[in-house]
Short mmCIF file of C-alpha atoms in Angstrom, two decimals:
data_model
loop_
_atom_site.label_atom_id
_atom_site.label_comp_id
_atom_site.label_asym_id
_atom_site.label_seq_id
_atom_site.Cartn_x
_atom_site.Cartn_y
_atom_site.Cartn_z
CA UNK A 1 0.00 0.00 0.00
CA UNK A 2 2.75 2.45 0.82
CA UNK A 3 4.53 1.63 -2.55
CA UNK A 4 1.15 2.50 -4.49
CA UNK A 5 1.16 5.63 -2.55
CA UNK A 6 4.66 6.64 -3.32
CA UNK A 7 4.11 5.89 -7.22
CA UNK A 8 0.96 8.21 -6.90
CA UNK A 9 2.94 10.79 -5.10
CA UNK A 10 5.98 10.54 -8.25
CA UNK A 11 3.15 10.82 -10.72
CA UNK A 12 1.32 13.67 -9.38
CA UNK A 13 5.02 15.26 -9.08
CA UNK A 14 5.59 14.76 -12.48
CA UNK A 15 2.01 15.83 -13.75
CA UNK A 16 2.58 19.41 -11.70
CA UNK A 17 5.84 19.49 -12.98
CA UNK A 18 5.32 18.89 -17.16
CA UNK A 19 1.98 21.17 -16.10
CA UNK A 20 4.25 23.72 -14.97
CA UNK A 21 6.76 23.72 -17.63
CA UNK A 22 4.37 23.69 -20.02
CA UNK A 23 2.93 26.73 -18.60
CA UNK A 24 6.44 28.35 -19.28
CA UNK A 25 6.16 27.14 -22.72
CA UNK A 26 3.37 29.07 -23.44
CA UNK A 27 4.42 32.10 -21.70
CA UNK A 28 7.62 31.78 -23.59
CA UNK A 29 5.87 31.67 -26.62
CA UNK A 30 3.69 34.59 -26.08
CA UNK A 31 6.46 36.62 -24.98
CA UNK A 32 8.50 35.20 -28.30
CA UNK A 33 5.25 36.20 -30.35
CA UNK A 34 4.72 39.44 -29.18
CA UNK A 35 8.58 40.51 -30.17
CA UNK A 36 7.80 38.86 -33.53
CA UNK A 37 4.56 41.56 -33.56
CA UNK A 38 6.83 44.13 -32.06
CA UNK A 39 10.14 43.41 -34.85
CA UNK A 40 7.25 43.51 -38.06
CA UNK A 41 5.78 46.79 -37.41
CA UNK A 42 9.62 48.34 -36.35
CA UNK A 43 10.37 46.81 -40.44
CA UNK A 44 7.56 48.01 -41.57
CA UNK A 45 7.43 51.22 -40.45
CA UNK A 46 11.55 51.14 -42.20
CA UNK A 47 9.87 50.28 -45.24
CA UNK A 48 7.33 52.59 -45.34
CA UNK A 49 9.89 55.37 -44.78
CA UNK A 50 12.09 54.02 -47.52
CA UNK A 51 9.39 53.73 -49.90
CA UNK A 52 8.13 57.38 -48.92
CA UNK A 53 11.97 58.89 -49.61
CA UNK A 54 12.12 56.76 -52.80
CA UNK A 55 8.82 58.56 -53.85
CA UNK A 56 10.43 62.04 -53.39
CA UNK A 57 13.07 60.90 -55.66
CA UNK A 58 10.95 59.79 -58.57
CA UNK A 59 9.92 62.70 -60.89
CA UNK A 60 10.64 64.39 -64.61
CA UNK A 61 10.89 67.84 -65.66
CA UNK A 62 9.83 69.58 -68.65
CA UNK A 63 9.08 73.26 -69.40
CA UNK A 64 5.59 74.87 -70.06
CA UNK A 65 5.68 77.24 -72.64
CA UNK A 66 4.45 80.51 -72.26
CA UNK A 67 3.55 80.64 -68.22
CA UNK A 68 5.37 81.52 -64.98
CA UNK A 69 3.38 78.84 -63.09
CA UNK A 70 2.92 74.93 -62.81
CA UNK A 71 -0.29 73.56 -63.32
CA UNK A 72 -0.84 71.51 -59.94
CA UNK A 73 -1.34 67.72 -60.04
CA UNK A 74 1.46 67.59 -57.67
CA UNK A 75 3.48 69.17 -59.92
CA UNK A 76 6.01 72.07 -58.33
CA UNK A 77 7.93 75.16 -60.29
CA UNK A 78 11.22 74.76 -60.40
CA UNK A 79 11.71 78.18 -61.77
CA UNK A 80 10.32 80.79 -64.07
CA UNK A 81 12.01 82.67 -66.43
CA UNK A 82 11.93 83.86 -70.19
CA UNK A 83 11.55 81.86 -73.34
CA UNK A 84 14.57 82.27 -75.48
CA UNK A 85 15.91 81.35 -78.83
CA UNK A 86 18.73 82.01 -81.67
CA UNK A 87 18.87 86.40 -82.64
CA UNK A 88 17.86 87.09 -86.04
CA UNK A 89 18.08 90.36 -86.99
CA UNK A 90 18.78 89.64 -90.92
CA UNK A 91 20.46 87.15 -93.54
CA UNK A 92 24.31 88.04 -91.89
CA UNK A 93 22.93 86.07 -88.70
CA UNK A 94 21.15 82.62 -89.19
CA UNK A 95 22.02 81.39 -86.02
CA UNK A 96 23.26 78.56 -83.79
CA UNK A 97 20.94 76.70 -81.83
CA UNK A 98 18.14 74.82 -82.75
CA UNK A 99 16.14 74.57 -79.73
CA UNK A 100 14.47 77.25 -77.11
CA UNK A 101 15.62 78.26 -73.91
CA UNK A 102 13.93 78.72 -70.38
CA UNK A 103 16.53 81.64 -69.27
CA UNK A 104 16.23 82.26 -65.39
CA UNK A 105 14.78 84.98 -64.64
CA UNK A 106 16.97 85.49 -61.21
CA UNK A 107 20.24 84.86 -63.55
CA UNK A 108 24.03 84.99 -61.55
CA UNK A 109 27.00 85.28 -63.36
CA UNK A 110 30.58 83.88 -63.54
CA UNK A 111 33.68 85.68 -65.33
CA UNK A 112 32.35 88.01 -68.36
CA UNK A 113 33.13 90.72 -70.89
CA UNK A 114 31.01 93.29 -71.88
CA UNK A 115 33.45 94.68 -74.73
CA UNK A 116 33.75 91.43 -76.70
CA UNK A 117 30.86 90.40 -79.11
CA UNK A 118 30.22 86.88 -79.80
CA UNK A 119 28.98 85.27 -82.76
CA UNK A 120 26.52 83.23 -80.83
CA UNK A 121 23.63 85.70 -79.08
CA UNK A 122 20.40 85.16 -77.65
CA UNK A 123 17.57 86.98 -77.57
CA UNK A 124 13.81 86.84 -75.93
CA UNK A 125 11.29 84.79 -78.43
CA UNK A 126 8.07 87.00 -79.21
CA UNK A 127 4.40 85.81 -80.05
CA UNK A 128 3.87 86.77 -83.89
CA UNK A 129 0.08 85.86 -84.69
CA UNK A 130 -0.06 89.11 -87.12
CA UNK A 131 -2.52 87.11 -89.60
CA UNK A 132 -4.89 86.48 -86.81
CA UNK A 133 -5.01 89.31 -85.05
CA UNK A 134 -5.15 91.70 -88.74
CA UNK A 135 -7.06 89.45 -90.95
CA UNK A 136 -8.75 86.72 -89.06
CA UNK A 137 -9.25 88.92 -85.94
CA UNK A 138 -9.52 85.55 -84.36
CA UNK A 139 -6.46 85.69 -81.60
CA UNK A 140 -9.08 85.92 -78.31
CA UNK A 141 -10.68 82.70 -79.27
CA UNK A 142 -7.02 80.92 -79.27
CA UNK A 143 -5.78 82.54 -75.99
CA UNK A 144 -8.34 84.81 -74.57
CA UNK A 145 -6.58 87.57 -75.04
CA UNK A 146 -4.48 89.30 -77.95
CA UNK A 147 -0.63 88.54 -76.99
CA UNK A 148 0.77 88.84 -80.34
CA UNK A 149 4.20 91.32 -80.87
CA UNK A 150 4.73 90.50 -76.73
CA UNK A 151 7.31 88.17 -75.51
CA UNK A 152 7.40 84.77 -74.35
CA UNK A 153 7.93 83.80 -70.40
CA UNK A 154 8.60 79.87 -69.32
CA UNK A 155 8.46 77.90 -66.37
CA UNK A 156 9.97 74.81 -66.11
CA UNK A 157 8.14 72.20 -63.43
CA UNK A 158 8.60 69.10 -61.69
CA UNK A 159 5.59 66.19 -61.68
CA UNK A 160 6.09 63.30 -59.28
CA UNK A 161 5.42 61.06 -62.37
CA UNK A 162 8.80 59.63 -63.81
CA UNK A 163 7.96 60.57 -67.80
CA UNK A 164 6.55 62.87 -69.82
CA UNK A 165 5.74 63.56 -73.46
CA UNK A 166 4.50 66.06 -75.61
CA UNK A 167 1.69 64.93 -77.76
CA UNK A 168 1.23 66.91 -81.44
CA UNK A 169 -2.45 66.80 -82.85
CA UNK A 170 -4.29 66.39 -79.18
CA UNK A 171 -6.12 68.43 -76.79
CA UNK A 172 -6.03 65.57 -74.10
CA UNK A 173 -3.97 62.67 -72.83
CA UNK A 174 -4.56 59.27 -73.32
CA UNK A 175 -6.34 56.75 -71.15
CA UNK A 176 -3.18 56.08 -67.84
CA UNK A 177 -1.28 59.58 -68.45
CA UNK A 178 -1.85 62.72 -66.62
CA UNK A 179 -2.30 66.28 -68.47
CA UNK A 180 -0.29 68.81 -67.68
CA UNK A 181 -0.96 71.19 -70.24
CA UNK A 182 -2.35 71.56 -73.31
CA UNK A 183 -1.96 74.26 -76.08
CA UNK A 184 -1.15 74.77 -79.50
CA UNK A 185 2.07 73.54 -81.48
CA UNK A 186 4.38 76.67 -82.92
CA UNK A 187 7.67 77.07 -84.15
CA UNK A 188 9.74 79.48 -85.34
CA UNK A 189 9.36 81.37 -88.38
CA UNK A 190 9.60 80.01 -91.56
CA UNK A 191 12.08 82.25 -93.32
CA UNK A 192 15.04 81.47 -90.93
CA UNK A 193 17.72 79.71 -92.91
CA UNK A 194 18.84 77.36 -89.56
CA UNK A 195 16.25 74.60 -88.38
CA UNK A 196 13.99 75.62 -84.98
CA UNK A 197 11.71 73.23 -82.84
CA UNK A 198 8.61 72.76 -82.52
CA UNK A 199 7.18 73.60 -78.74
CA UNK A 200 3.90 73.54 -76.84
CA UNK A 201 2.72 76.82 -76.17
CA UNK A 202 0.29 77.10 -73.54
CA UNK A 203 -3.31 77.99 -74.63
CA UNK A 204 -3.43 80.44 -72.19
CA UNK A 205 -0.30 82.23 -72.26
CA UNK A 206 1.33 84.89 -70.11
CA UNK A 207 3.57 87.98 -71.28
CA UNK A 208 6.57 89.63 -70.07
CA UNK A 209 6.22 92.46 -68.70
CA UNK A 210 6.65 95.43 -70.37
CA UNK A 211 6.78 93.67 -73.60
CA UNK A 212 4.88 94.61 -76.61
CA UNK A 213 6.98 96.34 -79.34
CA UNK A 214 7.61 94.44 -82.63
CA UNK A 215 11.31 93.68 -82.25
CA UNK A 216 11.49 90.28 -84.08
CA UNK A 217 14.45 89.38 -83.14
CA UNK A 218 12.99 85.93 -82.88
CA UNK A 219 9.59 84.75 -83.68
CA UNK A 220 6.66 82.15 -82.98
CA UNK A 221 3.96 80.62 -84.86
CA UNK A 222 1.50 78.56 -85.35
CA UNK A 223 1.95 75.32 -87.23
CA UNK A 224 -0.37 73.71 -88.89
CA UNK A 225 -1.24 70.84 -90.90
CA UNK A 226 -0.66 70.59 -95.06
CA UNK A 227 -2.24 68.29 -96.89
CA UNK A 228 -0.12 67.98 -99.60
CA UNK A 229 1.08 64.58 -101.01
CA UNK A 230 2.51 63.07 -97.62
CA UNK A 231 0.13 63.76 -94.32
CA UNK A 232 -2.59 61.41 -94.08
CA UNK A 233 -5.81 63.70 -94.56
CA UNK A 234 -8.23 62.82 -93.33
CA UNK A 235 -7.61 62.50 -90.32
CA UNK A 236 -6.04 65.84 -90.50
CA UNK A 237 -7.21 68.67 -92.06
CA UNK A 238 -5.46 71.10 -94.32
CA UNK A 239 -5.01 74.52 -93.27
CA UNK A 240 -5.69 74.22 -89.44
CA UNK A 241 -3.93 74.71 -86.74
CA UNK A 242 -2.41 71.82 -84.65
CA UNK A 243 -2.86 71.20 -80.58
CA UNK A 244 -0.82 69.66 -77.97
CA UNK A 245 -0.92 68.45 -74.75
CA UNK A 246 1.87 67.68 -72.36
CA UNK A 247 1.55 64.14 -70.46
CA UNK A 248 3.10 62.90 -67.75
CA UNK A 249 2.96 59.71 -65.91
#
């Protein structure tokens, strides 16, 4: 009888004791699980952050042709200035350059010298819708308002989107993109002997400020579509003038 007692005694020992230790288990476990909780959100609150600066980083520039200002969408001014291009002034000078110029409108300067001339010079670019404004009297209804013979200002921006494109022959982006701006498509005029590009000019442009003589030292205007032998017409249609839009995404 006192043997069957003691093996009771050794069992009940050993239940309290696996009970016991199992009890740690569990505790251990629950502590263990709880640093496992505590580790994730610590990595992903890392990741977030990472993800958040990598964000900041991601972005393209272009300019926007004829305004000081960005148009929003997240989009921020980088800075503003004055559209520039290649001086013409007559058949001695065709020029350099083939593209414009967003000149800062804050500009600093290194070493210079005011008594030297240089072949290379460049000038302000002015609006030159004459046609329109003399013969069509039709300038408000392009840019509600009449900004021909006054110059150009720029602004170049910066959208959180990594690309962007300039569309020719649309008003509006296609299905994914983001607009930026739209406008019309001009270039330079057509009886420079050196090549120009072709730009988006806002549809509502701005003016320089005390602009508004006819210098013509460099010139824009509208392009438009020729049905000659080559363009596909229809869809386009002689004679008119072509859009653009500015996409980013």
């Amino acid at each position: 009888m006192a043997v069957t007692m003691g093996y009771v005694f050794v069992l009940i020992l050993l239940c309290n004791v696996l009970h016991a230790n199992s009890e740690k288990r569990l505790v251990l476990e629950e502590m263990d699980i709880e640093q496992e909780i505590i580790n994730l959100k610590q990595s992903m609150a890392q990741k977030d952050a990472q993800i958040s600066a990598l964000q900041k980083q991601i972005g393209s520039t272009y300019t926007r042709w004829g305004r000081t200002t960005c148009p929003g969408n997240g989009t921020v001014l980088v800075y503003s200035g004055f559209m520039a291009g290649t001086y013409h002034d007559d058949s001695q000078h065709k020029g350099s350059g083939a593209n414009y110029l967003c000149l800062s409108d804050q500009p600093t300067w290194d070493h210079y010298s005011e008594t030297v001339n240089n072949v290379i010079r460049i000038t302000g670019v002015q609006y030159e819708f004459w046609m329109h404004t003399q013969h069509a009297h039709d300038l408000q209804e392009f840019f509600g308002s009449d900004v021909h013979d006054s110059e150009a200002p720029c602004a170049v921006c910066r959208a959180p989107r990594s690309t962007n494109v300039m569309i020719p022959g649309r008003t509006d982006c296609y299905p994914g993109w983001t607009k930026e701006y739209n406008g019309y498509l001009v270039g330079a005029y057509s009886g420079y002997d050196d090549a120009a590009e072709y730009v988006c000019l806002d549809r509502r442009p701005e003016t320089v400020v005390h602009s508004g003589d006819s210098d013509d030292d460099n010139m824009l205007y509208f392009v438009e579509a020729y049905c000659g032998k080559s363009l596909e017409c229809p869809p386009y249609v002689n004679n008119r003038e072509l859009a653009c839009v500015v996409c980013s995404m």
